[in-house]
PDB file of C-alpha atoms in Angstrom:
ATOM      1  CA  MET A1208     -27.309  -0.278  29.621  1.00  0.00           C
ATOM      2  CA  SER A1209     -25.600   2.272  27.428  1.00  0.00           C
ATOM      3  CA  VAL A1210     -21.995   1.997  26.327  1.00  0.00           C
ATOM      4  CA  THR A1211     -20.126   5.141  25.405  1.00  0.00           C
ATOM      5  CA  PRO A1212     -17.112   4.626  23.164  1.00  0.00           C
ATOM      6  CA  LEU A1213     -13.867   5.930  24.548  1.00  0.00           C
ATOM      7  CA  ARG A1214     -12.236   8.160  21.981  1.00  0.00           C
ATOM      8  CA  MET A1215      -8.601   8.884  22.434  1.00  0.00           C
ATOM      9  CA  HIS A1216      -6.532  10.830  19.974  1.00  0.00           C
ATOM     10  CA  MET A1217      -2.799  11.067  19.921  1.00  0.00           C
ATOM     11  CA  GLN A1218      -0.790  12.985  17.376  1.00  0.00           C
ATOM     12  CA  LEU A1219       2.189  10.992  16.186  1.00  0.00           C
ATOM     13  CA  ARG A1220       5.352  12.805  15.189  1.00  0.00           C
ATOM     14  CA  PRO A1221       7.516  10.559  13.006  1.00  0.00           C
ATOM     15  CA  THR A1222      11.171  11.422  12.514  1.00  0.00           C
ATOM     16  CA  GLY A1223      13.533  10.909   9.590  1.00  0.00           C
ATOM     17  CA  ASP A1224      12.998  11.772   5.938  1.00  0.00           C
ATOM     18  CA  ALA A1225       9.371  10.911   5.147  1.00  0.00           C
ATOM     19  CA  PRO A1226       8.012  10.178   1.655  1.00  0.00           C
ATOM     20  CA  GLU A1227       6.312  12.990  -0.238  1.00  0.00           C
ATOM     21  CA  PRO A1228       2.516  13.163   0.156  1.00  0.00           C
ATOM     22  CA  ARG A1229       0.958  10.795  -2.369  1.00  0.00           C
ATOM     23  CA  GLY A1230      -2.245   9.048  -3.319  1.00  0.00           C
ATOM     24  CA  LEU A1231      -2.935   5.552  -4.659  1.00  0.00           C
ATOM     25  CA  ALA A1232       0.241   4.267  -2.985  1.00  0.00           C
ATOM     26  CA  ALA A1233       0.570   0.644  -1.861  1.00  0.00           C
ATOM     27  CA  VAL A1234       0.932   0.044   1.880  1.00  0.00           C
ATOM     28  CA  ALA A1235       1.622  -3.102   3.921  1.00  0.00           C
ATOM     29  CA  VAL A1236       2.815  -3.986   7.426  1.00  0.00           C
ATOM     30  CA  LEU A1237       5.525  -6.577   8.079  1.00  0.00           C
ATOM     31  CA  ASP A1238       7.419  -7.211  11.337  1.00  0.00           C
ATOM     32  CA  GLU A1239       6.524  -3.939  13.081  1.00  0.00           C
ATOM     33  CA  HIS A1240       7.304  -1.876   9.991  1.00  0.00           C
ATOM     34  CA  LEU A1241       4.907  -0.076   7.681  1.00  0.00           C
ATOM     35  CA  TYR A1242       6.027  -0.071   4.037  1.00  0.00           C
ATOM     36  CA  VAL A1243       4.896   2.393   1.336  1.00  0.00           C
ATOM     37  CA  PHE A1244       5.542   1.879  -2.378  1.00  0.00           C
ATOM     38  CA  GLY A1245       4.872   4.116  -5.391  1.00  0.00           C
ATOM     39  CA  GLY A1246       1.691   6.143  -5.824  1.00  0.00           C
ATOM     40  CA  LEU A1247       0.890   9.502  -7.342  1.00  0.00           C
ATOM     41  CA  LEU A1248       2.361  12.732  -6.108  1.00  0.00           C
ATOM     42  CA  GLU A1249      -0.252  14.923  -4.456  1.00  0.00           C
ATOM     43  CA  ALA A1250      -1.054  17.257  -7.381  1.00  0.00           C
ATOM     44  CA  ASP A1251      -1.370  14.324  -9.770  1.00  0.00           C
ATOM     45  CA  SER A1252      -3.577  12.448  -7.284  1.00  0.00           C
ATOM     46  CA  GLU A1253      -6.171  15.215  -7.117  1.00  0.00           C
ATOM     47  CA  ALA A1254      -6.352  15.534 -10.899  1.00  0.00           C
ATOM     48  CA  ALA A1255      -6.610  11.756 -11.337  1.00  0.00           C
ATOM     49  CA  TYR A1256      -9.412  11.461  -8.761  1.00  0.00           C
ATOM     50  CA  ARG A1257     -11.438  14.187 -10.509  1.00  0.00           C
ATOM     51  CA  ALA A1258     -10.892  12.626 -13.931  1.00  0.00           C
ATOM     52  CA  LEU A1259     -11.789   9.135 -12.707  1.00  0.00           C
ATOM     53  CA  ALA A1260     -15.021  10.433 -11.194  1.00  0.00           C
ATOM     54  CA  SER A1261     -15.992  11.736 -14.644  1.00  0.00           C
ATOM     55  CA  ASN A1262     -14.756   8.649 -16.538  1.00  0.00           C
ATOM     56  CA  PRO A1263     -15.461   5.502 -14.493  1.00  0.00           C
ATOM     57  CA  GLY A1264     -13.709   2.346 -15.640  1.00  0.00           C
ATOM     58  CA  THR A1265     -10.853   4.211 -17.314  1.00  0.00           C
ATOM     59  CA  CYS A1266      -7.269   3.306 -16.488  1.00  0.00           C
ATOM     60  CA  VAL A1267      -5.936   5.858 -13.977  1.00  0.00           C
ATOM     61  CA  SER A1268      -2.660   6.260 -15.887  1.00  0.00           C
ATOM     62  CA  ALA A1269      -4.569   8.079 -18.620  1.00  0.00           C
ATOM     63  CA  PHE A1270      -4.956  11.048 -16.270  1.00  0.00           C
ATOM     64  CA  PHE A1271      -1.592  11.669 -14.653  1.00  0.00           C
ATOM     65  CA  GLN A1272       1.631  13.073 -15.959  1.00  0.00           C
ATOM     66  CA  ARG A1273       4.052  11.311 -13.631  1.00  0.00           C
ATOM     67  CA  THR A1274       4.129   8.909 -10.752  1.00  0.00           C
ATOM     68  CA  CYS A1275       6.474   8.839  -7.837  1.00  0.00           C
ATOM     69  CA  GLU A1276       9.802   7.189  -8.245  1.00  0.00           C
ATOM     70  CA  PRO A1277       9.632   3.423  -7.807  1.00  0.00           C
ATOM     71  CA  ASP A1278      10.663   4.080  -4.232  1.00  0.00           C
ATOM     72  CA  LEU A1279      10.098   1.954  -1.155  1.00  0.00           C
ATOM     73  CA  TRP A1280       9.788   3.577   2.260  1.00  0.00           C
ATOM     74  CA  ARG A1281       9.678   2.022   5.720  1.00  0.00           C
ATOM     75  CA  LEU A1282       8.281   3.416   8.960  1.00  0.00           C
ATOM     76  CA  ASP A1283       9.464   1.677  12.120  1.00  0.00           C
ATOM     77  CA  LEU A1284       6.266   1.413  14.164  1.00  0.00           C
ATOM     78  CA  GLN A1285       8.209   1.269  17.446  1.00  0.00           C
ATOM     79  CA  THR A1286      10.447   4.315  16.961  1.00  0.00           C
ATOM     80  CA  LEU A1287       8.272   6.151  14.377  1.00  0.00           C
ATOM     81  CA  CYS A1288      11.331   6.766  12.219  1.00  0.00           C
ATOM     82  CA  TRP A1289      11.012   6.868   8.401  1.00  0.00           C
ATOM     83  CA  GLU A1290      13.711   5.690   6.036  1.00  0.00           C
ATOM     84  CA  ARG A1291      13.953   5.287   2.285  1.00  0.00           C
ATOM     85  CA  LEU A1292      15.131   1.812   1.350  1.00  0.00           C
ATOM     86  CA  TRP A1293      17.751   1.625  -1.385  1.00  0.00           C
ATOM     87  CA  THR A1294      17.011  -1.694  -3.014  1.00  0.00           C
ATOM     88  CA  ARG A1295      18.693  -4.096  -5.446  1.00  0.00           C
ATOM     89  CA  GLY A1296      17.398  -6.498  -8.060  1.00  0.00           C
ATOM     90  CA  GLU A1297      14.586  -6.229 -10.590  1.00  0.00           C
ATOM     91  CA  GLY A1298      11.836  -4.288  -8.863  1.00  0.00           C
ATOM     92  CA  PRO A1299       8.581  -2.818 -10.117  1.00  0.00           C
ATOM     93  CA  ALA A1300       8.607   0.327 -12.240  1.00  0.00           C
ATOM     94  CA  SER A1301       6.856   3.471 -10.995  1.00  0.00           C
ATOM     95  CA  ARG A1302       3.159   2.763 -10.574  1.00  0.00           C
ATOM     96  CA  ALA A1303       0.004   3.766  -8.752  1.00  0.00           C
ATOM     97  CA  GLY A1304      -2.939   1.730  -7.534  1.00  0.00           C
ATOM     98  CA  CYS A1305      -1.050  -1.533  -7.143  1.00  0.00           C
ATOM     99  CA  ALA A1306      -1.670  -4.054  -4.374  1.00  0.00           C
ATOM    100  CA  MET A1307       1.030  -4.830  -1.810  1.00  0.00           C
ATOM    101  CA  PHE A1308       0.855  -7.528   0.855  1.00  0.00           C
ATOM    102  CA  ALA A1309       3.149  -9.305   3.286  1.00  0.00           C
ATOM    103  CA  TRP A1310       3.562 -13.082   3.154  1.00  0.00           C
ATOM    104  CA  ARG A1311       6.304 -15.364   4.476  1.00  0.00           C
ATOM    105  CA  GLU A1312       8.612 -12.516   5.516  1.00  0.00           C
ATOM    106  CA  ARG A1313       8.404 -10.836   2.111  1.00  0.00           C
ATOM    107  CA  LEU A1314       6.411  -8.035   0.517  1.00  0.00           C
ATOM    108  CA  PHE A1315       4.622  -8.691  -2.766  1.00  0.00           C
ATOM    109  CA  VAL A1316       3.544  -6.012  -5.258  1.00  0.00           C
ATOM    110  CA  HIS A1317       1.063  -6.807  -8.028  1.00  0.00           C
ATOM    111  CA  GLY A1318      -0.587  -4.808 -10.776  1.00  0.00           C
ATOM    112  CA  GLY A1319      -1.232  -1.097 -10.736  1.00  0.00           C
ATOM    113  CA  ASP A1320      -1.050   1.496 -13.465  1.00  0.00           C
ATOM    114  CA  THR A1321       2.155   2.721 -15.043  1.00  0.00           C
ATOM    115  CA  TYR A1322       2.401   5.955 -17.003  1.00  0.00           C
ATOM    116  CA  GLY A1323       1.730   5.655 -20.704  1.00  0.00           C
ATOM    117  CA  THR A1324      -0.018   2.289 -20.609  1.00  0.00           C
ATOM    118  CA  ARG A1325      -3.630   1.635 -21.450  1.00  0.00           C
ATOM    119  CA  TYR A1326      -4.199  -1.324 -19.138  1.00  0.00           C
ATOM    120  CA  PRO A1327      -3.193  -2.146 -15.565  1.00  0.00           C
ATOM    121  CA  ALA A1328       0.117  -3.984 -15.198  1.00  0.00           C
ATOM    122  CA  ASN A1329       0.179  -7.769 -14.907  1.00  0.00           C
ATOM    123  CA  GLU A1330       3.387  -8.231 -12.935  1.00  0.00           C
ATOM    124  CA  LEU A1331       4.260  -9.714  -9.553  1.00  0.00           C
ATOM    125  CA  PHE A1332       7.363  -8.690  -7.605  1.00  0.00           C
ATOM    126  CA  ALA A1333       8.655  -9.790  -4.192  1.00  0.00           C
ATOM    127  CA  PHE A1334      10.837  -7.753  -1.846  1.00  0.00           C
ATOM    128  CA  ASP A1335      12.966  -9.431   0.809  1.00  0.00           C
ATOM    129  CA  PRO A1336      13.622  -6.912   3.619  1.00  0.00           C
ATOM    130  CA  ALA A1337      16.407  -9.097   5.040  1.00  0.00           C
ATOM    131  CA  THR A1338      18.519  -8.700   1.881  1.00  0.00           C
ATOM    132  CA  GLY A1339      17.026  -5.501   0.418  1.00  0.00           C
ATOM    133  CA  THR A1340      16.432  -7.326  -2.861  1.00  0.00           C
ATOM    134  CA  TRP A1341      13.521  -7.333  -5.317  1.00  0.00           C
ATOM    135  CA  SER A1342      12.746 -10.333  -7.522  1.00  0.00           C
ATOM    136  CA  ARG A1343      10.249 -10.771 -10.340  1.00  0.00           C
ATOM    137  CA  HIS A1344       7.871 -13.746 -10.298  1.00  0.00           C
ATOM    138  CA  THR A1345       6.018 -15.414 -13.138  1.00  0.00           C
ATOM    139  CA  LEU A1346       2.254 -15.610 -12.823  1.00  0.00           C
ATOM    140  CA  ALA A1347       0.529 -18.885 -13.693  1.00  0.00           C
ATOM    141  CA  CYS A1348      -2.323 -16.982 -15.357  1.00  0.00           C
ATOM    142  CA  LYS A1349      -0.837 -14.929 -18.196  1.00  0.00           C
ATOM    143  CA  ASN A1350      -3.981 -12.898 -18.968  1.00  0.00           C
ATOM    144  CA  LEU A1351      -4.747 -11.767 -15.434  1.00  0.00           C
ATOM    145  CA  ARG A1352      -5.661  -8.092 -15.654  1.00  0.00           C
ATOM    146  CA  ASN A1353      -7.716  -6.209 -13.163  1.00  0.00           C
ATOM    147  CA  GLU A1354      -8.397  -2.761 -11.828  1.00  0.00           C
ATOM    148  CA  PRO A1355      -5.961  -1.447  -9.234  1.00  0.00           C
ATOM    149  CA  GLY A1356      -5.989  -3.843  -6.313  1.00  0.00           C
ATOM    150  CA  LEU A1357      -6.640  -3.770  -2.618  1.00  0.00           C
ATOM    151  CA  VAL A1358      -5.278  -6.342  -0.217  1.00  0.00           C
ATOM    152  CA  ALA A1359      -6.299  -6.488   3.429  1.00  0.00           C
ATOM    153  CA  ALA A1360      -6.203  -8.776   6.468  1.00  0.00           C
ATOM    154  CA  SER A1361      -2.547  -9.818   6.235  1.00  0.00           C
ATOM    155  CA  GLY A1362      -2.751 -10.437   2.511  1.00  0.00           C
ATOM    156  CA  VAL A1363      -5.652 -12.878   2.697  1.00  0.00           C
TER     157      VAL A1363
END
């Protein structure tokens, strides 16, 4: 017996003000919303990818001139409407290549590269969508440094 995969394509047309095209942004899903944080603007992304291909193991921030604002965007997956979230509290600075995951009704952002630094960041921030507030958390391991992260499968 042969099984032929059914391929269906549908073009989605989100509304609202969408974030600028960017690369190395952090993305997570929480409560039927897709969140996007930081990243490199498109022109910087292309230059960084080319430079990284020629210099493996080098911190990505060595190759870009600017990141996006430390902005947080939300796409409602039911209505397909984008909105920029204006947040409060101590949130992460502009960065690219960080990991973001959802856990216990909050979004967590860790690591990534910030402009002008030689090593990836070693910071953990939490965002509470119910209050629109960021908070900074202390890591138990002070010397935790890694390449830009990837989190999948609901943060596990």
